[in-house]
Coordinates of C-alpha atoms in Angstrom, one line a residue:
Chain A
M1 CA 131.8 92.7 69.7
I2 CA 131.1 94.7 67.6
E3 CA 128.1 92.2 66.3
L4 CA 127.0 92.9 70.4
I5 CA 127.1 97.0 70.3
R6 CA 124.8 96.7 67.5
R7 CA 121.9 94.2 68.3
L8 CA 122.2 96.6 72.2
L9 CA 122.2 99.4 70.3
R10 CA 118.6 97.7 68.0
T11 CA 116.2 97.9 71.7
P12 CA 115.3 101.2 72.6
Q13 CA 116.8 100.5 76.4
G14 CA 120.1 99.3 75.4
A15 CA 120.9 102.0 72.9
L16 CA 119.8 104.5 75.8
G17 CA 121.6 102.8 78.9
L18 CA 125.1 102.6 76.4
S19 CA 124.4 106.0 75.9
I20 CA 123.8 107.5 79.9
V21 CA 126.4 104.7 80.6
A22 CA 129.5 105.8 78.2
L23 CA 128.5 109.3 79.7
V24 CA 129.3 108.5 83.0
L25 CA 132.5 106.7 81.6
V26 CA 133.5 110.1 79.8
L27 CA 132.8 112.3 82.8
I28 CA 134.4 110.0 84.5
L29 CA 137.7 109.9 83.0
V30 CA 137.7 114.4 82.0
G31 CA 135.3 114.9 85.3
P32 CA 138.3 116.2 86.4
L33 CA 140.0 118.5 84.1
A34 CA 136.5 118.8 82.8
A35 CA 135.2 121.2 86.4
P36 CA 134.5 124.3 86.5
H37 CA 136.1 125.1 89.4
D38 CA 139.3 123.6 92.8
P39 CA 136.0 121.1 94.5
D40 CA 137.4 121.9 97.3
T41 CA 137.0 125.5 97.4
M42 CA 135.0 126.9 99.5
A43 CA 133.8 130.8 99.1
P44 CA 131.9 132.3 101.7
L45 CA 130.2 134.9 100.4
V46 CA 129.0 132.7 96.9
R47 CA 126.6 130.7 99.5
Y48 CA 123.8 128.7 99.5
K49 CA 123.5 129.8 95.3
G50 CA 121.4 128.8 92.7
P51 CA 122.4 127.8 88.9
S52 CA 124.1 130.7 87.7
P53 CA 126.6 131.4 85.0
A54 CA 129.6 131.2 87.1
Y55 CA 128.1 127.8 89.2
W56 CA 126.2 126.0 86.7
L57 CA 124.2 124.7 89.3
G58 CA 124.6 126.4 92.3
T59 CA 127.1 126.3 95.3
D60 CA 126.5 124.1 98.7
Q61 CA 126.4 125.9 102.5
Y62 CA 130.6 126.4 102.1
G63 CA 130.1 127.8 98.6
R64 CA 131.6 125.5 96.4
D65 CA 131.0 124.1 93.0
I66 CA 128.1 121.7 92.8
L67 CA 128.9 120.5 89.5
S68 CA 133.0 120.8 90.3
R69 CA 131.7 118.0 93.8
L70 CA 130.1 116.4 91.6
L71 CA 132.2 115.9 88.7
Y72 CA 135.2 114.2 90.8
G73 CA 132.3 113.0 93.0
A74 CA 131.5 110.9 89.8
R75 CA 134.9 108.8 90.7
A76 CA 133.9 108.5 94.6
T77 CA 130.9 106.8 94.1
V78 CA 130.6 105.3 90.5
V79 CA 134.8 103.5 90.5
M80 CA 133.7 102.5 94.1
A81 CA 130.4 100.5 93.1
F82 CA 132.0 99.0 89.9
L83 CA 134.8 97.6 92.3
A84 CA 132.0 96.1 94.8
T85 CA 129.8 94.2 92.4
A86 CA 133.2 93.2 90.4
L87 CA 134.5 92.3 93.9
G88 CA 131.0 90.4 94.6
S89 CA 130.9 88.5 90.6
I90 CA 134.3 87.0 91.3
V91 CA 133.3 85.0 94.1
G92 CA 130.6 84.3 94.0
A93 CA 131.2 83.0 90.7
V94 CA 134.5 81.2 91.8
V95 CA 132.1 79.9 93.8
G96 CA 128.5 79.2 92.2
T97 CA 131.1 77.6 89.4
L98 CA 132.5 75.3 91.8
S99 CA 129.0 73.8 93.3
A100 CA 128.1 73.1 90.0
F101 CA 131.0 71.2 89.0
L102 CA 131.4 69.7 92.6
G103 CA 127.5 67.9 92.2
G104 CA 125.5 66.3 94.5
R105 CA 126.2 66.3 98.2
A106 CA 128.9 69.2 98.8
D107 CA 126.6 71.0 96.4
E108 CA 123.3 70.9 97.7
A109 CA 125.3 71.2 101.0
I110 CA 127.3 75.1 99.7
M111 CA 124.0 75.9 97.8
R112 CA 121.9 75.1 101.1
T113 CA 124.5 77.7 103.3
V114 CA 124.0 80.6 100.1
D115 CA 120.1 80.7 100.3
A116 CA 121.1 81.0 104.1
V117 CA 123.0 83.7 103.5
M118 CA 120.9 85.3 100.9
S119 CA 117.8 85.8 104.0
I120 CA 119.9 88.9 105.7
P121 CA 118.5 91.6 103.6
S122 CA 121.6 92.5 101.5
L123 CA 121.7 96.6 103.3
L124 CA 121.4 94.9 106.9
F125 CA 124.5 92.5 105.3
A126 CA 126.5 95.6 103.7
L127 CA 125.7 97.2 107.5
L128 CA 126.9 94.8 109.5
I129 CA 130.3 94.0 107.7
A130 CA 130.8 97.8 106.8
N131 CA 130.6 98.3 110.7
L132 CA 132.9 95.5 111.6
L133 CA 135.4 96.6 109.4
G134 CA 135.4 100.7 110.0
K135 CA 133.7 104.0 107.8
S136 CA 135.5 104.2 105.1
S137 CA 135.4 103.9 101.1
V138 CA 137.2 100.7 101.0
D139 CA 135.0 99.6 103.1
A140 CA 131.8 99.6 102.0
V141 CA 133.3 98.5 98.9
M142 CA 133.9 95.3 101.1
A143 CA 130.7 95.3 102.8
I144 CA 129.3 95.5 99.3
G145 CA 131.2 92.6 97.6
I146 CA 130.3 89.8 100.4
A147 CA 126.8 91.3 100.1
F148 CA 126.5 90.9 97.2
A149 CA 128.5 87.5 96.2
P150 CA 125.8 84.2 97.2
G151 CA 123.4 86.0 94.8
M152 CA 126.4 86.1 92.5
A153 CA 127.2 82.5 93.3
R154 CA 123.3 81.2 93.1
I155 CA 123.0 83.0 89.2
T156 CA 126.4 81.0 87.9
R157 CA 125.9 78.4 89.3
S158 CA 122.7 77.9 88.0
V159 CA 123.9 78.7 84.7
A160 CA 127.3 76.5 85.4
L161 CA 124.6 73.1 86.1
T162 CA 123.8 73.0 82.3
V163 CA 128.1 74.3 81.3
R164 CA 129.0 71.2 83.5
K165 CA 127.8 68.7 81.5
Q166 CA 129.0 70.1 78.0
D167 CA 131.8 67.4 75.8
Y168 CA 134.2 69.7 77.2
V169 CA 133.8 69.4 80.1
H170 CA 133.3 65.5 80.6
A171 CA 137.0 65.7 77.7
A172 CA 139.2 67.8 80.6
I173 CA 138.0 64.8 83.0
A174 CA 138.9 62.0 80.6
R175 CA 142.5 63.7 80.3
G176 CA 142.8 63.3 84.1
E177 CA 142.7 67.5 84.4
G178 CA 142.4 68.5 88.1
G179 CA 139.3 70.2 89.4
A180 CA 140.3 73.8 90.5
Y181 CA 142.1 74.3 86.6
I182 CA 138.5 72.4 85.4
V183 CA 136.7 75.2 86.5
L184 CA 138.6 77.9 86.3
R185 CA 139.6 77.3 82.7
E186 CA 136.9 75.1 81.4
M187 CA 134.1 75.9 83.3
L188 CA 134.8 80.2 85.1
P189 CA 134.9 80.9 80.2
N190 CA 131.2 80.0 79.9
V191 CA 129.1 81.2 82.3
V192 CA 130.3 84.8 82.0
A193 CA 127.9 86.0 79.8
P194 CA 124.9 85.8 82.8
I195 CA 127.8 87.1 84.7
I196 CA 127.6 90.4 83.1
V197 CA 124.7 90.5 82.1
E198 CA 123.3 90.3 86.2
A199 CA 127.0 92.4 87.4
T200 CA 125.8 95.1 85.0
L201 CA 122.3 95.1 86.7
R202 CA 124.0 94.7 90.2
I203 CA 126.1 97.9 89.4
A204 CA 123.0 99.7 89.2
F205 CA 121.6 98.8 92.4
A206 CA 125.8 98.9 93.9
V207 CA 125.9 102.6 93.4
M208 CA 122.2 103.0 95.6
L209 CA 123.9 100.9 98.4
F210 CA 127.2 102.4 98.3
A211 CA 125.4 106.3 98.3
T212 CA 123.3 104.7 100.7
L213 CA 125.8 103.1 103.3
S214 CA 127.6 106.9 102.9
F215 CA 124.3 108.8 103.8
L216 CA 124.0 106.7 107.4
G217 CA 127.7 107.7 108.1
L218 CA 128.7 104.5 107.5
G219 CA 130.7 104.9 103.5
A220 CA 133.0 107.5 102.3
Q221 CA 133.6 110.4 105.3
P222 CA 134.0 113.9 104.5
P223 CA 135.1 116.2 102.9
A224 CA 134.7 113.4 100.2
S225 CA 132.6 114.4 97.2
E226 CA 130.6 111.7 97.7
W227 CA 127.1 111.3 96.0
G228 CA 125.1 109.9 99.0
L229 CA 127.1 112.2 101.2
M230 CA 126.3 114.9 99.3
V231 CA 122.5 114.7 99.4
A232 CA 123.6 113.3 103.4
E233 CA 125.1 116.8 104.1
A234 CA 122.9 118.8 102.5
R235 CA 119.5 117.7 104.1
R236 CA 121.0 119.8 107.1
F237 CA 120.7 122.9 104.3
M238 CA 117.8 121.9 102.4
H239 CA 115.4 124.8 104.0
L240 CA 118.5 126.6 102.8
S241 CA 118.9 125.4 98.8
P242 CA 116.7 123.0 98.0
W243 CA 120.1 122.7 94.7
M244 CA 121.9 120.8 96.6
I245 CA 120.0 118.1 97.2
L246 CA 118.8 118.1 93.6
W247 CA 121.7 117.9 91.7
P248 CA 123.8 114.7 94.2
S249 CA 120.2 112.6 94.1
L250 CA 119.9 113.0 90.1
A251 CA 123.0 112.3 88.9
I252 CA 122.5 109.2 91.8
A253 CA 119.4 108.6 90.1
L254 CA 120.7 108.6 86.9
V255 CA 123.6 106.3 87.2
A256 CA 120.8 103.4 88.2
I257 CA 119.5 104.3 85.5
G258 CA 122.0 103.9 82.8
F259 CA 123.3 100.5 84.1
N260 CA 119.9 99.1 85.0
L261 CA 119.0 100.0 80.9
L262 CA 121.9 98.6 79.7
G263 CA 121.6 95.3 82.0
D264 CA 118.0 94.6 80.7
G265 CA 119.3 95.7 77.6
L266 CA 122.2 93.0 77.3
R267 CA 120.3 90.6 78.5
D268 CA 118.0 90.8 74.8
A269 CA 121.1 90.9 73.2
L270 CA 123.1 87.9 74.8
N271 CA 120.0 85.8 74.5
P272 CA 118.1 86.6 71.3
R273 CA 114.6 84.3 72.2
T274 CA 112.2 86.3 70.7
Chain B
M1 CA 101.6 69.9 99.4
S2 CA 102.9 66.7 100.9
L3 CA 104.0 66.4 104.1
S4 CA 108.0 65.4 103.6
Y5 CA 108.1 69.0 101.7
L6 CA 106.9 70.9 104.8
L7 CA 108.8 68.9 106.6
K8 CA 111.6 69.7 104.5
R9 CA 110.8 73.1 104.4
C10 CA 111.5 73.4 108.7
G11 CA 114.9 72.0 108.1
L12 CA 115.3 74.5 105.7
T13 CA 114.0 76.9 108.1
A14 CA 115.6 76.0 110.8
Y15 CA 119.1 75.2 108.8
T16 CA 118.9 79.2 107.5
L17 CA 118.4 80.4 110.8
I18 CA 121.3 78.4 112.1
V19 CA 123.7 80.4 109.8
V20 CA 122.1 83.6 110.1
S21 CA 122.7 83.7 113.4
L22 CA 126.1 82.3 113.5
I23 CA 127.2 85.0 110.6
V24 CA 125.0 87.8 113.4
F25 CA 127.2 86.8 115.8
A26 CA 130.3 86.4 114.6
V27 CA 130.6 89.9 112.5
T28 CA 129.2 91.2 115.8
Q29 CA 131.5 89.5 118.5
V30 CA 134.8 90.4 116.5
L31 CA 134.2 94.3 116.9
P32 CA 137.2 96.0 117.1
G33 CA 136.9 98.0 120.2
D34 CA 136.3 95.8 123.6
A35 CA 132.9 96.0 125.2
A36 CA 133.7 96.3 128.7
T37 CA 135.5 98.7 127.7
M38 CA 132.6 100.2 126.2
L39 CA 130.3 100.1 129.4
L40 CA 132.5 101.5 132.1
G41 CA 134.5 104.0 129.8
E42 CA 137.7 105.6 128.9
N43 CA 139.1 105.9 132.7
A44 CA 138.3 102.3 134.1
T45 CA 140.9 99.9 136.1
P46 CA 142.1 97.5 135.3
A47 CA 140.7 95.5 138.4
A48 CA 137.5 96.4 136.5
L49 CA 136.9 95.7 133.4
A50 CA 138.6 92.4 134.6
A51 CA 135.1 91.9 136.9
V52 CA 132.5 92.8 133.7
R53 CA 134.5 91.0 131.1
D54 CA 134.0 88.1 133.2
R55 CA 130.5 88.6 134.2
L56 CA 129.7 89.4 130.1
G57 CA 132.2 85.7 129.4
L58 CA 134.2 87.6 127.6
D59 CA 137.4 85.7 128.1
A60 CA 136.1 82.3 127.2
P61 CA 136.6 80.9 123.2
I62 CA 134.3 82.3 120.9
W63 CA 132.1 79.1 120.3
V64 CA 131.7 79.2 124.2
Q65 CA 130.5 82.4 124.3
Y66 CA 128.3 81.4 120.7
G67 CA 126.3 79.1 122.6
H68 CA 125.4 80.6 126.1
W69 CA 123.5 83.5 122.9
L70 CA 122.2 80.9 121.3
G71 CA 121.0 79.2 124.6
G72 CA 119.5 82.9 125.9
V73 CA 118.3 84.0 122.2
L74 CA 116.3 80.5 122.8
Q75 CA 114.8 81.1 125.7
G76 CA 113.6 84.7 124.8
D77 CA 116.7 86.9 125.9
F78 CA 118.8 88.9 124.3
G79 CA 121.0 90.1 126.6
T80 CA 121.4 93.3 128.2
S81 CA 121.7 96.9 126.5
L82 CA 125.1 97.8 127.0
R83 CA 123.8 101.7 126.2
T84 CA 120.6 102.0 128.0
G85 CA 120.9 99.2 130.3
Q86 CA 117.9 97.2 130.0
A87 CA 116.7 93.9 128.6
V88 CA 117.4 94.3 124.4
G89 CA 114.5 91.5 123.7
P90 CA 111.3 93.2 124.5
V91 CA 112.9 96.5 123.2
M92 CA 112.9 95.0 120.4
V93 CA 110.6 93.4 120.0
E94 CA 108.2 96.2 120.0
A95 CA 110.0 97.9 117.1
L96 CA 109.4 96.3 115.0
G97 CA 106.2 95.8 115.5
R98 CA 106.3 99.8 114.3
S99 CA 108.2 98.6 111.8
L100 CA 105.6 95.5 111.1
L101 CA 102.7 97.6 110.7
L102 CA 105.0 100.2 108.2
A103 CA 106.1 97.2 106.1
V104 CA 102.3 95.7 105.9
L105 CA 101.3 99.1 105.0
A106 CA 103.4 99.3 102.6
I107 CA 102.8 96.5 101.0
G108 CA 99.2 97.0 100.9
F109 CA 99.4 100.7 98.8
M110 CA 102.2 98.9 96.7
L111 CA 99.7 95.8 95.8
S112 CA 96.9 98.2 94.8
L113 CA 99.0 100.2 92.8
A114 CA 101.4 97.0 91.5
L115 CA 98.9 94.9 90.4
P116 CA 96.4 97.4 88.2
L117 CA 99.6 98.9 86.3
G118 CA 101.1 95.6 85.7
I119 CA 98.4 94.4 84.1
L120 CA 97.8 97.7 82.0
A121 CA 100.9 97.4 80.4
A122 CA 100.7 93.5 80.1
V123 CA 97.4 93.7 78.0
R124 CA 98.2 97.9 76.2
R125 CA 102.0 95.6 75.2
G126 CA 104.1 97.7 73.2
R127 CA 101.3 101.2 73.3
A128 CA 101.0 104.4 75.1
A129 CA 100.3 103.3 78.4
D130 CA 102.6 100.2 78.6
L131 CA 105.7 102.2 77.8
L132 CA 104.9 105.0 80.7
V133 CA 104.2 102.1 83.3
G134 CA 107.8 100.7 82.2
F135 CA 109.4 104.5 81.9
V136 CA 108.3 105.1 85.4
S137 CA 109.1 102.2 87.3
Y138 CA 113.2 102.5 85.7
I139 CA 113.0 105.7 87.8
G140 CA 111.9 103.6 90.4
V141 CA 114.1 101.2 90.8
S142 CA 116.9 103.5 90.1
L143 CA 116.0 106.0 93.2
P144 CA 117.4 105.0 96.2
E145 CA 115.0 105.2 99.2
F146 CA 117.7 108.2 101.5
V147 CA 117.0 110.5 98.3
T148 CA 113.4 109.0 97.7
A149 CA 112.9 110.0 101.3
T150 CA 114.1 113.2 101.2
L151 CA 112.5 114.3 98.1
F152 CA 108.8 113.8 99.4
G153 CA 109.6 115.6 102.8
L154 CA 110.6 118.0 100.5
L155 CA 107.7 118.6 98.5
F156 CA 105.2 117.4 100.8
A157 CA 106.2 118.5 104.5
D158 CA 108.2 121.2 103.5
W159 CA 106.9 123.1 100.3
L160 CA 103.7 122.6 100.1
Q161 CA 102.9 121.5 104.4
W162 CA 100.5 118.8 103.4
L163 CA 102.3 116.0 106.3
P164 CA 104.2 116.1 109.0
A165 CA 108.2 116.0 108.1
T166 CA 109.1 113.4 110.9
G167 CA 107.9 112.2 114.5
Y168 CA 106.0 108.9 115.9
V169 CA 102.4 109.2 117.2
P170 CA 101.2 106.0 118.4
M171 CA 97.9 104.6 116.3
T172 CA 96.0 103.7 120.2
E173 CA 96.9 108.0 120.9
N174 CA 95.8 109.6 118.3
P175 CA 94.8 107.4 115.0
A176 CA 94.2 110.3 112.6
S177 CA 97.4 111.9 113.8
S178 CA 99.0 108.5 113.7
L179 CA 98.1 107.5 109.7
A180 CA 99.8 110.8 108.5
H181 CA 103.5 110.4 110.6
L182 CA 102.8 107.5 108.3
V183 CA 102.0 108.8 105.4
L184 CA 105.8 109.6 103.4
P185 CA 107.3 106.5 104.9
V186 CA 104.9 104.0 103.6
L187 CA 105.0 106.3 99.7
T188 CA 108.6 106.2 99.8
V189 CA 109.5 102.2 100.5
S190 CA 106.7 101.9 98.4
V191 CA 108.2 102.8 95.5
M192 CA 110.7 101.0 94.6
L193 CA 108.8 98.2 95.3
I194 CA 105.9 99.3 93.3
A195 CA 108.5 99.4 90.2
H196 CA 109.3 96.4 90.6
V197 CA 106.5 94.5 91.7
S198 CA 105.2 96.1 88.4
R199 CA 107.3 94.8 85.8
M200 CA 106.6 91.1 87.1
V201 CA 103.5 91.0 87.1
R202 CA 103.5 92.6 83.6
S203 CA 106.4 90.3 82.3
E204 CA 104.1 86.9 83.5
L205 CA 101.3 88.2 82.5
V206 CA 102.4 88.5 78.9
D207 CA 103.9 85.2 79.2
V208 CA 100.6 83.2 80.2
L209 CA 98.5 85.6 77.8
H210 CA 101.3 83.4 74.5
T211 CA 99.6 80.1 75.8
D212 CA 97.7 77.7 75.5
Y213 CA 95.6 77.3 77.4
I214 CA 94.5 81.3 76.7
R215 CA 94.8 81.1 72.4
A216 CA 91.6 78.1 74.1
A217 CA 90.2 80.4 75.9
R218 CA 89.4 83.2 73.1
L219 CA 88.5 81.0 70.2
K220 CA 85.8 79.2 71.9
G221 CA 84.6 82.5 71.7
L222 CA 85.0 83.4 75.3
S223 CA 85.5 87.3 76.2
A224 CA 88.4 89.4 76.5
R225 CA 87.8 90.2 80.0
A226 CA 86.1 86.6 80.9
V227 CA 89.7 85.2 79.2
L228 CA 91.9 88.2 81.0
L229 CA 90.1 87.0 84.7
K230 CA 89.2 84.1 84.5
H231 CA 92.4 82.3 83.2
G232 CA 95.4 85.1 82.5
L233 CA 95.0 86.7 86.0
R234 CA 95.1 83.5 88.0
N235 CA 97.9 82.1 86.6
A236 CA 100.0 84.9 86.1
L237 CA 99.2 86.7 90.0
L238 CA 100.7 83.2 91.6
P239 CA 104.0 83.8 91.2
T240 CA 103.8 87.1 92.4
I241 CA 103.1 86.0 95.8
T242 CA 107.2 84.4 95.8
I243 CA 108.0 87.7 94.0
V244 CA 106.9 90.4 96.9
A245 CA 108.2 87.5 99.3
L246 CA 111.5 88.1 98.1
D247 CA 110.7 92.1 98.4
V248 CA 110.3 91.9 101.4
G249 CA 114.3 91.7 101.7
Y250 CA 114.6 94.8 100.4
L251 CA 111.5 96.7 102.5
L252 CA 113.4 95.7 105.6
G253 CA 115.9 97.9 104.2
G254 CA 114.4 100.3 103.2
V255 CA 113.0 99.6 106.2
I256 CA 115.9 100.9 107.6
V257 CA 116.1 103.6 106.0
V258 CA 112.8 105.4 106.2
E259 CA 113.0 105.0 110.0
E260 CA 116.2 106.7 110.4
I261 CA 115.3 109.8 107.9
F262 CA 111.4 109.9 110.0
A263 CA 112.1 108.9 113.1
L264 CA 110.1 106.2 113.4
P265 CA 111.4 104.0 116.4
G266 CA 110.7 100.9 114.1
I267 CA 113.3 97.5 114.7
G268 CA 115.9 100.2 111.7
R269 CA 116.0 103.2 113.8
Q270 CA 117.1 101.0 117.3
L271 CA 119.7 99.2 114.9
I272 CA 121.6 102.6 113.4
V273 CA 121.3 103.6 117.7
A274 CA 122.6 100.2 118.6
I275 CA 126.2 100.6 115.5
E276 CA 126.2 103.8 116.3
A277 CA 126.6 103.2 119.9
R278 CA 128.1 100.2 119.5
D279 CA 126.1 98.6 121.3
L280 CA 126.8 95.0 120.5
P281 CA 123.6 92.6 121.9
A282 CA 121.1 95.1 120.8
I283 CA 122.7 94.9 117.3
Q284 CA 122.5 91.7 117.9
A285 CA 119.3 91.3 118.7
G286 CA 118.2 93.9 116.2
A287 CA 119.7 92.4 112.9
L288 CA 118.8 88.4 114.1
I289 CA 114.9 89.7 114.3
M290 CA 115.2 90.9 111.2
A291 CA 117.3 88.6 109.3
A292 CA 114.0 86.0 110.8
T293 CA 111.5 87.5 109.8
Y294 CA 113.0 87.6 106.2
S295 CA 112.7 83.7 106.9
V296 CA 110.1 83.4 108.5
V297 CA 108.1 85.4 104.9
N298 CA 109.3 83.7 103.0
F299 CA 108.6 80.2 104.6
A300 CA 104.9 81.3 104.4
A301 CA 105.1 82.5 101.2
D302 CA 106.6 79.0 99.4
V303 CA 103.8 76.6 101.5
A304 CA 101.3 79.4 100.4
Y305 CA 102.9 78.7 97.0
A306 CA 103.0 74.4 97.2
W307 CA 99.5 75.2 98.4
L308 CA 98.2 77.2 96.5
D309 CA 99.4 75.9 92.7
K310 CA 99.2 72.1 92.3
R311 CA 100.2 72.2 89.9
I312 CA 103.5 71.1 91.6
Q313 CA 104.7 68.0 93.1
Y314 CA 107.1 68.6 95.7
D315 CA 108.2 65.6 97.1

């Protein structure tokens, strides 16, 4: 673990990504404590204000403090994206490992179906599922998780195929272990590293997808301070205060950049080819 | 490329389309809210509701409904919109045309920037230009389309007033105005593609430049330019076909958002309108047409790749 972090810090991507993600994690943990104002308190006299000493990032259409809303919204945005990615990764990993374990016809059938599901663009798929489930954050998390599962299954399977040929799997088969035991206890733990890399990159995508669903009205609902929703609401008032759009946009971009960098850094750190 | 490969690939595409149609039907048909109530409103009498359910076949088992729907789709009949009462197919196909124009312009624009940027980064690997392209592309892949669209709109339409903020003008009516309305949508959906494709081109070219045949070409005294153009690019750019085809999936997602923001009446906007109105036949048609477009593009890309790259022998 310490060795991994040391290798991560050696590449510029890894170091920068790790710092940004660590910062975001700290903000998620202590954000509500550090927020200078209550995120829902309206102040009609200080609407549409730019940055000032009292309101560092300005105020929105109800005079609510944007910084405080962003700090509270970090949980609503990043944690949800994390949960969605975790859901998609777990489902995908199990399907992918199972497919590699079964092999032959079953593998072929599962993978062709996974390919077919992947031919529905992620956003479209997530839109359809969110539409089916309902308009809320939890439904959006489910939708993104389901939309991610096929891609994760594909990646997991390709790694699991090499694991499948390892002696410890043959040994487990020879011992007469059941299929579930071999998939869950012998194979899955050994395909985890590439899954973590892919999942890290996908958190970036999930943050964006989740914000997009909220933006389209199918994710978090007002008065939540989810970042995509903040951009959606701010669009109506962008002539009065561009700051309202700028800050949540920057927050989304920063988190996505952080996870993208960390994912690339992890990939280099976990398989040192060069 | 062998005939058997072509046949196998056709079979796969057909299977894909069947799975997609099943998914689209499944996730829309089990929607909460009954289509008959949707059509007649809250105050409809039970008798009228029953009559409509009977007419739409909503009481039949789900697989009968699927068969009926798929049969219609195969004959080009996507059903009637619950919202407008018009046939859904022609409306969606017309909207698809507008979206395809947007998509083709975006891909053209993207390639004209992403290829030179990727090549520049690979040739100057580790130098300032490479780092700059890499840095900018990280920003590019980290901005969701709705953010880019909003920021572009704010900058180019509101502050600079160079371009119209929203709307659509048919090409046949006023080509100049039509193009002006397309600039911001094209720019927006291109950002992520440029960032992604330039990174891919860079990594492909970096790999190719390390191969033995490139070293051989250098050693036999070819100029750096000739090595790059004749031996490097040809091999590095081939995989770009597949990458661009896969990115069409992102592009279609981006198109949904961008059309909604810039009020461009393409298939993405039709789909959003249909979802908001719970217009089942329209949602099904829109989703199916989009997914089918993506499958067909990937099929074409795979065939083109197999045809261009003589080393690949599929069987």
